[in-house]
Coordinates of C-alpha atoms and ligand atoms in Angstrom, one line a residue:
M1 CA 12.6 -48.1 5.1
T2 CA 14.5 -51.3 6.0
R3 CA 14.2 -55.0 7.7
T4 CA 17.7 -54.2 9.3
P5 CA 17.7 -54.6 13.2
A6 CA 18.1 -51.4 15.1
V7 CA 20.4 -50.9 17.8
V8 CA 19.3 -48.0 20.3
W9 CA 22.2 -47.0 22.4
F10 CA 21.0 -45.4 25.6
K11 CA 23.5 -42.9 27.1
R12 CA 22.4 -40.1 29.3
D13 CA 18.9 -40.6 28.2
L14 CA 17.4 -43.5 30.5
R15 CA 13.7 -43.3 29.6
V16 CA 11.4 -44.5 27.0
E17 CA 9.2 -41.5 27.0
D18 CA 10.2 -38.5 25.0
H19 CA 13.1 -40.5 23.4
A20 CA 13.5 -39.3 19.8
A21 CA 16.2 -42.0 19.3
L22 CA 14.0 -45.0 20.2
C23 CA 11.0 -43.6 18.3
A24 CA 13.0 -43.4 15.1
A25 CA 14.5 -46.7 15.8
A26 CA 11.1 -48.2 16.0
E27 CA 9.6 -46.5 13.3
E28 CA 12.1 -47.5 10.7
A29 CA 12.7 -50.8 12.0
E30 CA 9.2 -51.7 10.4
G31 CA 8.8 -54.9 12.6
A32 CA 12.5 -55.9 12.5
P33 CA 14.0 -56.5 15.9
L34 CA 15.0 -53.6 18.2
V35 CA 18.1 -53.9 20.5
P36 CA 18.1 -51.4 23.5
L37 CA 21.6 -51.3 24.6
Y38 CA 23.6 -50.0 27.3
I39 CA 27.3 -50.0 27.6
I40 CA 29.3 -49.9 30.8
E41 CA 32.8 -48.5 29.6
P42 CA 35.4 -49.5 31.9
D43 CA 37.6 -46.6 30.6
L44 CA 35.3 -44.1 31.1
W45 CA 34.8 -45.4 35.1
Q46 CA 38.8 -44.6 35.2
Q47 CA 38.6 -41.1 34.3
P48 CA 39.3 -38.5 37.3
D49 CA 36.0 -37.4 37.3
A50 CA 34.0 -40.9 37.6
S51 CA 32.7 -41.9 40.9
L52 CA 30.8 -44.7 42.6
R53 CA 28.2 -42.0 43.4
H54 CA 27.3 -41.7 39.7
W55 CA 27.2 -45.4 39.4
R56 CA 24.7 -45.9 42.5
Y57 CA 22.3 -43.4 40.7
L58 CA 22.8 -45.3 37.4
Q59 CA 22.3 -48.7 39.1
G60 CA 18.9 -47.7 40.3
A61 CA 18.0 -46.2 36.9
L62 CA 19.1 -48.9 34.7
A63 CA 17.3 -51.5 36.8
E64 CA 14.2 -49.5 36.2
L65 CA 14.8 -49.0 32.7
Q66 CA 15.5 -53.0 32.3
Q67 CA 12.1 -53.5 33.7
T68 CA 10.3 -50.9 31.5
L69 CA 11.8 -52.1 28.4
A70 CA 11.3 -55.9 29.1
Q71 CA 7.5 -54.9 29.6
H72 CA 7.7 -53.3 26.2
G73 CA 8.7 -56.4 24.8
A74 CA 12.6 -55.6 24.1
P75 CA 14.9 -56.4 27.2
L76 CA 17.9 -54.0 27.9
V77 CA 21.1 -55.6 26.7
I78 CA 23.9 -54.6 28.9
R79 CA 27.6 -55.1 28.0
R80 CA 30.6 -54.3 29.8
D81 CA 33.5 -53.3 27.3
G82 CA 34.7 -50.5 25.1
A83 CA 31.9 -49.1 22.8
V84 CA 33.7 -50.0 19.6
D85 CA 34.2 -53.7 20.7
V86 CA 30.7 -54.1 22.0
L87 CA 29.1 -52.9 18.7
A88 CA 31.6 -55.1 16.7
A89 CA 30.3 -58.2 18.8
L90 CA 26.8 -57.0 18.1
R91 CA 28.0 -56.7 14.4
E92 CA 28.8 -60.4 14.5
A93 CA 25.7 -61.6 16.3
L94 CA 23.2 -59.7 14.3
G95 CA 24.7 -58.9 10.9
P96 CA 24.4 -55.3 9.7
F97 CA 22.4 -53.0 11.9
R98 CA 21.3 -49.3 12.1
L99 CA 22.4 -47.5 15.3
Y100 CA 20.5 -44.9 16.9
S101 CA 21.4 -42.7 19.9
H102 CA 20.9 -39.0 21.4
E103 CA 23.9 -36.7 20.7
E104 CA 26.1 -36.5 23.9
T105 CA 27.7 -33.6 25.0
G106 CA 30.0 -35.1 27.8
N107 CA 33.6 -35.1 28.9
G108 CA 36.7 -35.2 26.6
W109 CA 36.9 -38.8 27.0
S110 CA 33.1 -39.4 25.9
F111 CA 33.8 -36.9 23.0
R112 CA 36.9 -38.8 21.7
R113 CA 35.0 -42.3 22.1
D114 CA 32.1 -41.0 19.9
L115 CA 34.6 -40.1 17.5
A116 CA 36.0 -43.7 17.4
V117 CA 32.4 -44.9 17.2
A118 CA 31.8 -42.7 14.2
E119 CA 34.9 -44.0 12.5
W120 CA 33.9 -47.6 13.0
C121 CA 30.5 -47.2 11.7
C122 CA 31.9 -45.5 8.9
A123 CA 34.3 -48.4 8.1
Q124 CA 31.6 -51.0 8.7
G125 CA 29.1 -49.3 6.4
I126 CA 26.7 -48.8 9.4
V127 CA 24.5 -45.7 9.7
W128 CA 24.4 -44.1 13.0
Q129 CA 21.8 -41.4 13.3
E130 CA 22.2 -39.1 16.6
F131 CA 19.2 -37.1 17.9
P132 CA 19.5 -33.7 19.5
S133 CA 19.6 -33.6 23.3
H134 CA 17.4 -31.3 25.1
G135 CA 18.0 -27.8 23.9
V136 CA 21.6 -28.2 22.8
V137 CA 22.1 -27.8 18.9
R138 CA 25.0 -29.4 17.3
R139 CA 27.0 -27.6 14.6
L140 CA 25.6 -24.3 15.7
K141 CA 27.0 -21.6 13.4
S142 CA 26.0 -18.7 15.7
R143 CA 24.8 -18.0 19.1
D144 CA 22.3 -15.7 17.6
G145 CA 18.8 -17.3 17.4
W146 CA 19.8 -20.1 19.7
A147 CA 17.3 -19.2 22.3
S148 CA 14.4 -19.4 19.5
L149 CA 15.6 -22.6 18.4
R150 CA 15.6 -24.0 21.8
E151 CA 12.0 -22.5 22.4
Q152 CA 10.7 -24.4 19.2
R153 CA 12.0 -27.6 20.4
M154 CA 10.6 -27.0 24.2
A155 CA 7.3 -26.4 22.6
A156 CA 7.0 -29.3 20.5
P157 CA 4.9 -32.3 22.1
P158 CA 6.8 -34.9 23.9
L159 CA 7.3 -38.1 22.1
R160 CA 5.4 -41.1 23.4
A161 CA 6.9 -44.4 24.0
P162 CA 6.6 -46.4 20.7
A163 CA 5.9 -50.0 20.2
F164 CA 8.7 -52.4 19.3
T165 CA 9.9 -56.0 19.3
G166 CA 13.2 -57.3 20.7
I167 CA 15.3 -60.3 20.4
D168 CA 15.5 -62.6 23.6
E169 CA 18.8 -64.6 22.6
L170 CA 21.3 -61.8 23.1
H171 CA 23.2 -62.1 26.4
S172 CA 23.4 -59.2 28.8
D173 CA 25.8 -58.7 31.6
A174 CA 24.8 -58.5 35.1
L175 CA 24.7 -54.8 36.6
P176 CA 28.0 -54.8 38.6
D177 CA 28.1 -53.6 42.3
A178 CA 31.0 -51.3 41.1
P179 CA 31.9 -50.3 37.4
S180 CA 35.5 -50.6 38.4
P181 CA 37.9 -52.1 41.1
A182 CA 39.1 -48.6 41.9
L183 CA 35.6 -47.4 42.4
A184 CA 34.5 -50.3 44.3
R185 CA 36.9 -49.0 47.3
M186 CA 35.5 -45.6 47.1
V187 CA 33.6 -44.6 50.1
I188 CA 30.4 -42.7 49.6
G189 CA 27.5 -41.4 51.7
D190 CA 24.0 -41.3 50.5
V191 CA 22.9 -41.0 46.9
Q192 CA 19.6 -39.6 45.5
A193 CA 17.5 -42.6 44.2
G194 CA 17.8 -42.8 40.6
G195 CA 15.2 -43.7 37.9
R196 CA 12.2 -42.5 36.1
R197 CA 9.7 -43.3 38.7
E198 CA 11.7 -41.3 41.4
A199 CA 12.1 -38.5 38.7
L200 CA 8.3 -38.2 38.1
R201 CA 7.6 -38.2 42.0
T202 CA 10.2 -35.6 42.5
L203 CA 8.6 -33.2 39.9
E204 CA 5.2 -34.0 41.0
S205 CA 6.0 -33.0 44.5
F206 CA 8.0 -29.8 43.5
L207 CA 5.2 -28.4 41.3
K208 CA 2.6 -29.6 43.9
E209 CA 4.1 -27.9 46.9
R210 CA 7.8 -27.8 47.4
G211 CA 8.6 -25.1 44.7
R212 CA 6.2 -22.4 46.6
R213 CA 9.4 -21.4 48.7
Y214 CA 11.9 -21.9 45.7
M215 CA 13.3 -18.5 45.3
Q216 CA 13.1 -17.7 49.1
T217 CA 15.2 -20.6 49.9
I218 CA 17.4 -21.2 46.9
S219 CA 20.6 -19.8 48.4
R220 CA 20.3 -21.3 51.8
P221 CA 22.2 -24.7 52.6
G222 CA 20.0 -27.0 54.2
V223 CA 16.4 -25.8 53.6
S224 CA 17.1 -25.4 50.0
A225 CA 17.5 -29.3 49.7
R226 CA 13.7 -29.5 50.4
H227 CA 12.4 -26.3 48.2
C228 CA 14.9 -26.5 45.0
S229 CA 13.3 -28.9 42.4
R230 CA 16.1 -31.8 43.0
L231 CA 15.7 -32.7 39.6
S232 CA 19.3 -32.0 38.6
A233 CA 20.4 -35.8 38.6
H234 CA 17.3 -37.1 36.8
I235 CA 17.8 -34.5 34.1
A236 CA 21.5 -35.1 33.9
Y237 CA 21.1 -38.8 33.5
G238 CA 17.8 -38.4 31.3
A239 CA 15.4 -40.1 33.5
L240 CA 13.3 -36.9 32.4
S241 CA 13.8 -34.9 29.6
V242 CA 14.1 -31.0 30.0
R243 CA 11.0 -30.6 27.6
E244 CA 8.9 -32.8 29.7
V245 CA 9.8 -30.8 33.1
E246 CA 9.3 -27.5 31.2
Q247 CA 5.9 -28.2 29.7
A248 CA 4.7 -29.7 33.2
T249 CA 5.9 -26.4 34.8
K250 CA 4.1 -24.2 32.2
A251 CA 0.9 -26.3 32.6
K252 CA 1.2 -25.6 36.6
I253 CA 1.7 -22.0 35.8
R254 CA -1.3 -21.9 33.8
S255 CA -3.4 -23.7 36.4
L256 CA -2.3 -20.8 38.7
S257 CA -3.0 -17.8 36.6
G258 CA -6.4 -16.4 37.4
N259 CA -6.5 -17.6 40.8
P260 CA -6.9 -14.5 43.0
D261 CA -5.1 -15.9 46.0
P262 CA -1.7 -13.9 46.4
E263 CA 0.0 -17.3 47.3
A264 CA -0.9 -18.6 43.9
A265 CA 0.7 -15.6 42.2
A266 CA 3.7 -15.9 44.3
F267 CA 4.0 -19.7 43.4
A268 CA 3.8 -19.0 39.6
R269 CA 6.6 -16.6 40.0
N270 CA 8.7 -19.1 41.7
L271 CA 8.2 -21.6 38.8
A272 CA 9.0 -18.9 36.4
A273 CA 12.4 -18.5 38.1
F274 CA 12.8 -22.3 37.9
L275 CA 11.9 -22.2 34.2
S276 CA 14.8 -19.8 33.6
R277 CA 17.4 -22.1 35.1
L278 CA 16.3 -25.0 32.7
A279 CA 17.0 -22.6 30.0
W280 CA 20.5 -21.9 31.6
R281 CA 21.0 -25.3 31.7
C282 CA 20.8 -25.9 27.9
H283 CA 22.8 -22.6 27.6
F284 CA 25.5 -24.0 29.8
V285 CA 25.9 -27.2 27.9
Q286 CA 25.7 -25.5 24.5
K287 CA 28.9 -23.9 25.6
L288 CA 30.9 -27.5 26.1
E289 CA 29.1 -28.7 22.7
Q290 CA 30.7 -25.9 20.9
Q291 CA 33.9 -25.7 22.5
P292 CA 34.9 -29.2 24.3
E293 CA 38.3 -27.6 25.6
I294 CA 36.6 -25.5 28.0
E295 CA 37.1 -28.8 30.1
Y296 CA 40.8 -28.2 29.9
R297 CA 41.5 -24.7 28.9
C298 CA 40.5 -21.2 30.5
M299 CA 37.8 -19.8 28.1
H300 CA 39.9 -16.4 28.1
P301 CA 43.5 -17.4 27.3
A302 CA 44.9 -14.4 29.5
F303 CA 44.0 -16.5 32.5
E304 CA 46.4 -19.4 31.5
G305 CA 49.2 -20.0 33.7
L306 CA 47.5 -17.8 36.4
R307 CA 47.5 -20.3 39.1
E308 CA 48.9 -23.6 37.9
S309 CA 52.4 -23.4 39.5
Q310 CA 51.2 -22.2 42.8
F311 CA 49.2 -25.3 43.5
R312 CA 49.2 -26.2 47.2
E313 CA 48.3 -29.9 48.0
D314 CA 47.8 -29.0 51.7
F315 CA 45.3 -26.2 50.9
F316 CA 43.4 -28.7 48.5
D317 CA 43.3 -31.6 51.0
A318 CA 42.0 -29.0 53.7
W319 CA 39.3 -27.8 51.2
A320 CA 38.3 -31.3 49.9
Q321 CA 38.0 -32.6 53.4
G322 CA 36.1 -29.6 55.0
R323 CA 38.9 -28.5 57.4
T324 CA 39.6 -24.8 56.1
G325 CA 38.7 -23.3 59.4
Y326 CA 35.8 -21.1 57.9
P327 CA 32.7 -23.0 59.1
L328 CA 30.3 -22.7 56.2
V329 CA 32.9 -23.6 53.7
D330 CA 33.7 -26.8 55.7
A331 CA 30.1 -27.7 56.4
C332 CA 29.3 -27.4 52.7
M333 CA 32.3 -29.7 51.8
R334 CA 31.2 -32.2 54.3
S335 CA 27.5 -32.2 53.4
L336 CA 28.6 -33.2 49.9
H337 CA 30.6 -36.0 51.2
E338 CA 27.7 -37.1 53.0
N339 CA 24.9 -36.6 50.5
G340 CA 26.2 -35.4 47.1
W341 CA 24.0 -32.2 46.6
L342 CA 24.4 -28.5 47.3
T343 CA 22.5 -25.6 46.4
F344 CA 23.6 -23.2 43.6
R345 CA 25.0 -20.4 45.7
M346 CA 26.9 -22.7 48.0
R347 CA 28.6 -24.5 45.2
A348 CA 29.6 -21.0 43.9
M349 CA 31.0 -20.2 47.3
V350 CA 33.1 -23.3 47.8
V351 CA 34.6 -22.9 44.1
S352 CA 35.2 -19.2 44.8
F353 CA 36.9 -20.1 48.2
A354 CA 39.1 -22.6 46.5
S355 CA 40.0 -20.4 43.4
Y356 CA 40.5 -17.2 45.3
H357 CA 41.4 -17.7 48.8
L358 CA 43.4 -20.7 48.3
W359 CA 44.3 -20.0 44.6
L360 CA 43.9 -23.6 43.6
D361 CA 43.6 -24.1 39.7
W362 CA 40.1 -25.0 38.8
R363 CA 41.3 -28.0 36.6
Q364 CA 42.1 -29.8 39.8
T365 CA 39.2 -28.8 41.9
A366 CA 36.6 -29.4 39.3
P367 CA 37.1 -33.1 38.8
F368 CA 37.1 -33.5 42.4
L369 CA 33.8 -31.8 42.9
A370 CA 32.3 -33.9 40.1
T371 CA 33.0 -37.0 41.9
L372 CA 31.0 -35.5 45.0
F373 CA 28.1 -34.3 42.9
T374 CA 25.6 -37.0 42.2
D375 CA 24.2 -34.8 39.2
Y376 CA 27.8 -34.0 37.5
E377 CA 26.9 -32.7 34.1
P378 CA 30.1 -31.8 32.2
G379 CA 28.4 -28.9 30.4
I380 CA 27.1 -27.1 33.4
H381 CA 30.3 -28.0 35.6
Y382 CA 33.0 -26.7 33.7
A383 CA 31.3 -23.5 32.6
Q384 CA 30.4 -22.8 36.1
F385 CA 33.8 -23.6 37.5
Q386 CA 35.4 -21.1 35.1
M387 CA 32.9 -18.5 36.0
Q388 CA 33.6 -18.9 39.9
S389 CA 37.2 -18.8 39.1
G390 CA 37.2 -15.7 37.2
V391 CA 38.7 -16.9 34.0
T392 CA 36.1 -16.6 31.2
G393 CA 36.9 -12.9 30.6
I394 CA 33.2 -12.3 29.9
N395 CA 31.4 -12.7 33.4
A396 CA 31.5 -10.3 36.4
V397 CA 33.8 -11.7 38.9
R398 CA 32.2 -12.9 42.2
M399 CA 34.5 -13.3 45.2
Y400 CA 32.2 -14.7 47.8
N401 CA 33.0 -13.7 51.4
P402 CA 32.4 -16.9 53.4
I403 CA 31.9 -15.2 56.7
K404 CA 29.1 -12.8 55.2
Q405 CA 27.7 -15.8 53.6
S406 CA 27.6 -17.7 56.6
L407 CA 26.0 -14.9 58.5
E408 CA 23.2 -14.5 55.9
Q409 CA 22.2 -17.9 54.7
D410 CA 22.9 -19.9 57.9
P411 CA 22.4 -17.1 60.4
H412 CA 21.5 -19.7 63.4
G413 CA 24.0 -22.3 62.3
R414 CA 21.6 -25.2 61.8
F415 CA 23.5 -26.4 58.8
I416 CA 26.9 -25.6 60.2
R417 CA 26.3 -27.5 63.5
R418 CA 25.0 -30.4 61.6
F419 CA 27.9 -31.0 59.4
V420 CA 30.6 -29.5 61.8
P421 CA 30.0 -31.2 65.0
E422 CA 33.1 -29.6 66.4
L423 CA 31.3 -26.4 66.6
A424 CA 28.2 -27.8 67.9
Q425 CA 28.3 -25.9 71.3
V426 CA 29.5 -22.7 69.9
P427 CA 27.2 -19.9 70.7
D428 CA 25.6 -18.2 67.7
A429 CA 27.7 -14.9 68.2
F430 CA 31.1 -16.7 67.5
L431 CA 29.8 -19.7 65.1
H432 CA 30.5 -17.8 62.0
E433 CA 34.0 -16.8 63.2
P434 CA 35.1 -19.3 65.9
W435 CA 38.7 -18.0 66.0
R436 CA 37.5 -14.9 67.8
L437 CA 36.8 -17.2 70.6
D438 CA 39.4 -17.4 73.5
A439 CA 39.9 -21.0 72.7
L440 CA 38.9 -23.0 69.6
P441 CA 37.0 -25.9 70.1
A442 CA 39.4 -29.1 70.0
D443 CA 40.2 -30.5 66.5
Y444 CA 38.6 -27.6 64.6
P445 CA 41.3 -25.7 62.6
R446 CA 42.2 -22.1 62.6
P447 CA 41.4 -20.3 59.1
I448 CA 43.7 -21.6 56.8
V449 CA 44.2 -18.3 55.3
A450 CA 43.2 -14.8 56.2
H451 CA 40.1 -13.5 54.2
E452 CA 41.2 -9.9 53.3
P453 CA 44.9 -10.5 52.2
A454 CA 43.9 -13.4 50.2
I455 CA 41.2 -11.6 48.3
R456 CA 43.5 -8.7 47.8
Q457 CA 46.0 -10.9 46.4
A458 CA 43.6 -12.4 44.1
R459 CA 42.1 -9.1 42.8
E460 CA 45.7 -7.8 42.0
A461 CA 46.3 -11.0 40.0
L462 CA 43.0 -10.9 38.1
A463 CA 43.6 -7.2 37.4
R464 CA 47.1 -7.9 35.8
C465 CA 45.2 -10.3 33.5
F466 CA 42.7 -7.7 32.7
R467 CA 45.4 -5.2 31.7
Q468 CA 47.0 -7.6 29.2
D469 CA 47.3 -6.0 25.7
G470 CA 44.5 -7.6 23.6
F471 CA 42.4 -8.7 26.5
A472 CA 39.3 -7.0 25.4
D473 CA 39.3 -8.2 21.7
E474 CA 39.8 -11.5 23.2
A475 CA 36.9 -10.9 25.6
R476 CA 34.8 -10.1 22.6
R477 CA 35.6 -13.1 20.5
V478 CA 34.5 -15.5 23.8
R479 CA 31.3 -13.3 24.0
R480 CA 30.7 -14.0 20.2
Q481 CA 31.3 -17.6 20.3
L482 CA 29.8 -18.6 23.9
G483 CA 28.3 -15.6 25.5
S484 CA 24.4 -15.4 26.2
R485 CA 22.2 -13.2 23.9
A486 CA 19.9 -12.4 26.7
R487 CA 21.8 -8.9 27.2
P488 CA 21.4 -6.2 24.6
A489 CA 23.7 -6.3 21.8
N490 CA 24.9 -2.9 22.1
R491 CA 26.1 -3.6 25.6
R492 CA 29.4 -1.8 26.3
P493 CA 32.2 -4.2 25.2
R494 CA 34.4 -5.2 28.1
T495 CA 37.6 -3.6 28.4
A496 CA 40.2 -3.6 31.2
R497 CA 38.8 -0.7 33.0
T498 CA 35.1 -2.1 32.8
A499 CA 36.3 -5.6 33.9
E500 CA 38.3 -4.2 36.9
A501 CA 35.2 -2.0 37.7
Q502 CA 33.0 -4.9 37.8
L503 CA 35.6 -6.8 40.0
R504 CA 35.4 -4.1 42.6
L505 CA 31.5 -4.0 42.5
D506 CA 31.1 -7.7 43.2
L507 CA 33.4 -7.8 46.0
Ligands
FAD601 C1 30.7 -24.7 40.5 C2 29.3 -25.3 40.0 C3 29.1 -26.4 39.5 C4 27.8 -26.9 39.0 N1 27.8 -28.1 38.6 C5 26.6 -28.9 38.2 C6 26.6 -30.0 37.7 O1 27.4 -30.5 37.6 N2 25.4 -30.3 37.2 C7 24.2 -29.7 37.5 O2 23.1 -30.2 37.1 N3 24.4 -28.5 37.9 C8 25.5 -27.9 38.3 N4 25.5 -26.7 38.9 C9 24.3 -25.8 38.8 C10 23.3 -25.8 40.1 O3 23.9 -25.6 41.2 C11 22.5 -27.3 40.0 O4 21.9 -27.3 38.8 C12 21.5 -27.1 41.1 O5 22.0 -26.9 42.3 C13 21.0 -28.4 41.1 O6 20.0 -28.5 42.1 P1 18.3 -28.6 41.6 O7 18.0 -29.7 40.5 O8 17.4 -28.5 42.8 O9 18.3 -27.0 40.9 P2 16.8 -26.1 40.7 O10 17.2 -24.8 41.1 O11 15.7 -26.6 40.9 O12 17.1 -25.8 39.0 C14 16.6 -26.7 38.2 C15 17.5 -27.2 37.1 O13 17.9 -26.2 36.3 C16 19.3 -26.5 36.1 N5 20.2 -25.4 36.7 C17 19.8 -24.8 38.0 N6 20.9 -23.8 38.1 C18 21.5 -23.7 37.2 C19 22.7 -23.0 36.7 N7 23.2 -22.0 37.5 N8 23.3 -23.2 35.7 C20 22.9 -24.1 35.0 N9 22.0 -24.8 35.3 C21 21.3 -24.8 36.3 C22 19.8 -27.7 36.5 O14 19.6 -28.6 35.4 C23 18.7 -27.9 37.5 O15 18.2 -29.3 37.8 C24 26.7 -25.9 39.3 C25 27.0 -24.8 39.9 C26 28.2 -24.6 40.2 C27 28.3 -23.2 41.0

């Protein structure tokens, strides 16, 4: 036990409830002051995946956290500089301190920054204690058993906000309107309101009512925005912990059990499907934790070099701006510019279109979509991009047909008409394939590529990778390292033949 001041570095954990680092710091400080710290790091905000939209969410969340911490007696200290420089300045002001934070599984930049901070702490004799985030296990030896480790964490009671005392005289920088001059010029649409209060309201409305139609609407653009939980940004920035969400959901399921109303049973099934997705979240972030290179390199090396040299700027621009000539793809991309959220199926479809139809390298498209998503979470994002681009070697390859998706998920074109006003007057019969009209509406482009030949070429190119020597051995290595253990261990190993069969099946 010590009387040394404690510095709690808030990262993607903007709450005081269920905050292991804060609890440990308060307990070990034993009456010594506690400094809650948030660092606005200029370099971070210059990375290609940074966006003013992320900052807008954070602005709200940080303002609320400031108020909450002030009520607890320790105002949040905000500093704008590199993390090492900020910590060095605090070392000057406070003398030796102990540093507490959650483990962060972020992008490559934050990984390197954490290494630099660890080195600085070591040189200064400062102890930096990091605490696990959600279900992600650092230094995991094997994926076997990971799911039960996560289960144990999720079952433990959430931590109550502790009592602590702060220091008044430390200066705090104001929250800027933008974290960098470049981002100040960025044009963004609406942003989901950030912070704990809004997160709790969102969770409550989902568990009370909105979640009833969760699975029924989850793939449909437009209506899914109401019936999906919409908790992704709140979890990504840590306004809620996954454990809090999971336990609240399980409590709701328990309250529904025994209710003879079939609607209650259906609601419980929807919530069970939601719980699976919370587990997927940890599963995906665990991949990046174990292998940070998946932000830059294909999980399976056979796919390196597949698309890079064929990158077409004009294709990228058309996709990014929602001008591909495929109405649902364009509506999805334009909706992202407007409000920063899309349901899973539509995210998968726009990435599949970019990666297969337009043959764009995922390393160019992933940072761009990261800037549009309010809920950008590197662990989910890069692993999903690799899956939807067919470069993991261990997942079924799904090439979405944008016309079929359009007919199935937006049959009356409500979503399309809302975001692609050029097509507002086109009758339903032509809306999903407006090029079949005698005359396309003014200002709406012809399809940028033809569906069938583009997909055929993509299949052939992937099949050539599957046939490379050693493909199956390498796929087995990837599965051992990063694969889910949800499927039976004796599942048939992927070979070029099974991989190709899977490719055909999913078309
Ligand atoms: C290419 C691509 C990129 C994606 N990038 C992100 C991202 O940066 N951040 C992000 O939070 N999600 C990402 N997702 C996953 C998913 O689309 C979103 O989590 C979901 O749409 C968010 O809305 P929601 O909170 O209402 O989700 P819900 O359906 O209500 O799900 C609840 C929570 O479970 C998690 N979750 C849901 N689906 C998945 C999934 N397929 N894989 C892993 N976790 C999941 C999320 O934390 C989500 O908040 C991506 C999906 C794809 C296909």
